[in-house]
């Protein structure tokens, strides 16, 4: 996993480290791309909450639940953090654009996805 992260880091002229070493990282942003914190495992979090004050921004790609524990803890630590709903919707919108050649109704898509994800039966 660290090899893949290092490859991505090099692409962005950055470094990668293991979660265990995150306390030594100096960065403006964290991005969680793990499944930790997803629906049915909502109490999980990949980062120790005591470290979150060190970041100005945070992004958790998880979109269900709409607000993960990581996002809540990051906001409580003063970090501007968001979940993965926008990424999920915009990925679908880009697929729609590629397949149909038409502009997608992003607002309609976002509202519908949010409605479905907020539905207790989902």
CSV table of C-alpha atoms in Angstrom, one decimal:
chain,number,residue,atom,x,y,z
A,1,UNK,CA,0.0,0.0,0.0
A,2,UNK,CA,2.8,2.4,0.9
A,3,UNK,CA,4.4,1.8,-2.5
A,4,UNK,CA,1.2,2.9,-4.3
A,5,UNK,CA,0.9,5.9,-2.0
A,6,UNK,CA,4.5,6.8,-2.7
A,7,UNK,CA,3.8,6.6,-6.4
A,8,UNK,CA,0.9,9.0,-6.1
A,9,UNK,CA,3.0,11.3,-3.8
A,10,UNK,CA,5.7,11.5,-6.5
A,11,UNK,CA,3.1,12.5,-9.1
A,12,UNK,CA,2.1,15.4,-6.9
A,13,UNK,CA,5.7,16.2,-5.8
A,14,UNK,CA,4.9,15.0,-2.3
A,15,UNK,CA,5.9,12.3,0.2
A,16,UNK,CA,3.9,9.4,1.5
A,17,UNK,CA,4.0,7.7,4.9
A,18,UNK,CA,2.2,5.0,6.9
A,19,UNK,CA,-0.7,5.9,9.2
A,20,UNK,CA,1.5,5.1,12.1
A,21,UNK,CA,3.9,7.9,11.1
A,22,UNK,CA,1.2,10.5,10.4
A,23,UNK,CA,2.1,12.4,13.6
A,24,UNK,CA,5.3,13.5,12.0
A,25,UNK,CA,3.7,14.8,8.8
A,26,UNK,CA,3.6,18.5,8.1
A,27,UNK,CA,0.8,19.1,5.6
A,28,UNK,CA,-2.2,21.3,5.0
A,29,UNK,CA,-4.6,18.6,4.0
A,30,UNK,CA,-5.4,15.0,4.7
A,31,UNK,CA,-7.4,12.7,2.3
A,32,UNK,CA,-8.9,9.5,3.5
A,33,UNK,CA,-9.3,6.9,0.8
A,34,UNK,CA,-9.7,3.9,3.0
A,35,UNK,CA,-13.1,2.2,3.8
A,36,UNK,CA,-12.6,2.9,7.5
A,37,UNK,CA,-15.7,4.7,8.8
A,38,UNK,CA,-18.1,3.5,6.1
A,39,UNK,CA,-21.7,2.5,6.8
A,40,UNK,CA,-22.1,-0.3,9.3
A,41,UNK,CA,-18.6,0.7,10.6
A,42,UNK,CA,-19.3,4.3,11.4
A,43,UNK,CA,-17.4,4.4,14.6
A,44,UNK,CA,-14.1,3.6,12.9
A,45,UNK,CA,-11.7,6.3,12.0
A,46,UNK,CA,-8.3,6.0,10.2
A,47,UNK,CA,-6.7,8.9,12.0
A,48,UNK,CA,-6.2,9.7,15.7
A,49,UNK,CA,-8.5,12.7,16.5
A,50,UNK,CA,-5.7,14.3,18.5
A,51,UNK,CA,-3.8,14.9,15.2
A,52,UNK,CA,-6.5,16.5,13.2
A,53,UNK,CA,-5.9,20.1,14.4
A,54,UNK,CA,-2.7,20.0,12.4
A,55,UNK,CA,-4.6,20.1,9.1
A,56,UNK,CA,-6.3,23.1,7.5
A,57,UNK,CA,-8.4,20.9,5.2
A,58,UNK,CA,-9.6,17.3,5.2
A,59,UNK,CA,-11.5,15.1,2.7
A,60,UNK,CA,-13.0,11.7,3.4
A,61,UNK,CA,-14.0,10.0,0.1
A,62,UNK,CA,-16.7,8.0,2.0
A,63,UNK,CA,-20.2,9.1,1.2
A,64,UNK,CA,-22.2,6.8,3.4
A,65,UNK,CA,-22.7,7.9,6.0
A,66,UNK,CA,-22.9,11.4,4.7
A,67,UNK,CA,-20.8,12.6,7.6
A,68,UNK,CA,-18.2,10.2,9.0
A,69,UNK,CA,-16.6,10.3,12.4
A,70,UNK,CA,-13.4,11.5,10.8
A,71,UNK,CA,-15.2,14.5,9.2
A,72,UNK,CA,-16.9,15.3,12.5
A,73,UNK,CA,-13.7,15.1,14.5
A,74,UNK,CA,-11.8,17.1,11.9
A,75,UNK,CA,-14.4,19.9,12.0
A,76,UNK,CA,-14.4,19.9,15.8
A,77,UNK,CA,-10.6,20.3,15.6
A,78,UNK,CA,-11.0,23.4,13.4
A,79,UNK,CA,-10.3,21.7,10.1
A,80,UNK,CA,-12.4,22.5,7.1
A,81,UNK,CA,-13.5,18.9,6.2
A,82,UNK,CA,-16.0,17.3,3.9
A,83,UNK,CA,-17.2,13.9,2.9
A,84,UNK,CA,-17.3,12.1,-0.4
A,85,UNK,CA,-20.8,13.0,-1.6
A,86,UNK,CA,-19.6,15.7,-4.1
A,87,UNK,CA,-17.0,13.4,-5.5
A,88,UNK,CA,-19.5,10.5,-5.9
A,89,UNK,CA,-22.0,12.8,-7.7
A,90,UNK,CA,-19.4,14.4,-10.0
A,91,UNK,CA,-18.0,11.0,-10.9
A,92,UNK,CA,-21.5,10.0,-12.0
A,93,UNK,CA,-22.0,13.3,-13.8
A,94,UNK,CA,-18.8,12.9,-15.8
A,95,UNK,CA,-19.8,9.4,-16.8
A,96,UNK,CA,-23.2,10.8,-17.9
A,97,UNK,CA,-21.3,13.4,-20.0
A,98,UNK,CA,-19.0,10.8,-21.5
A,99,UNK,CA,-21.8,8.4,-22.4
A,100,UNK,CA,-24.4,10.8,-23.6
A,101,UNK,CA,-22.5,13.9,-24.8
A,102,UNK,CA,-24.9,16.0,-22.8
A,103,UNK,CA,-24.5,18.2,-19.8
A,104,UNK,CA,-25.6,16.3,-16.7
A,105,UNK,CA,-28.2,17.7,-14.3
A,106,UNK,CA,-25.7,17.8,-11.4
A,107,UNK,CA,-28.0,19.6,-8.9
A,108,UNK,CA,-30.8,17.0,-9.5
A,109,UNK,CA,-28.3,14.2,-9.2
A,110,UNK,CA,-26.9,15.5,-6.0
A,111,UNK,CA,-30.3,16.0,-4.5
A,112,UNK,CA,-31.5,12.5,-5.5
A,113,UNK,CA,-28.3,10.8,-4.2
A,114,UNK,CA,-28.5,12.7,-0.9
A,115,UNK,CA,-32.2,11.8,-0.6
A,116,UNK,CA,-31.4,8.1,-1.2
A,117,UNK,CA,-28.4,8.1,1.2
A,118,UNK,CA,-30.5,9.8,4.0
A,119,UNK,CA,-33.2,7.2,3.6
A,120,UNK,CA,-33.1,4.8,6.6
A,121,UNK,CA,-34.0,1.9,4.3
A,122,UNK,CA,-30.9,2.3,2.2
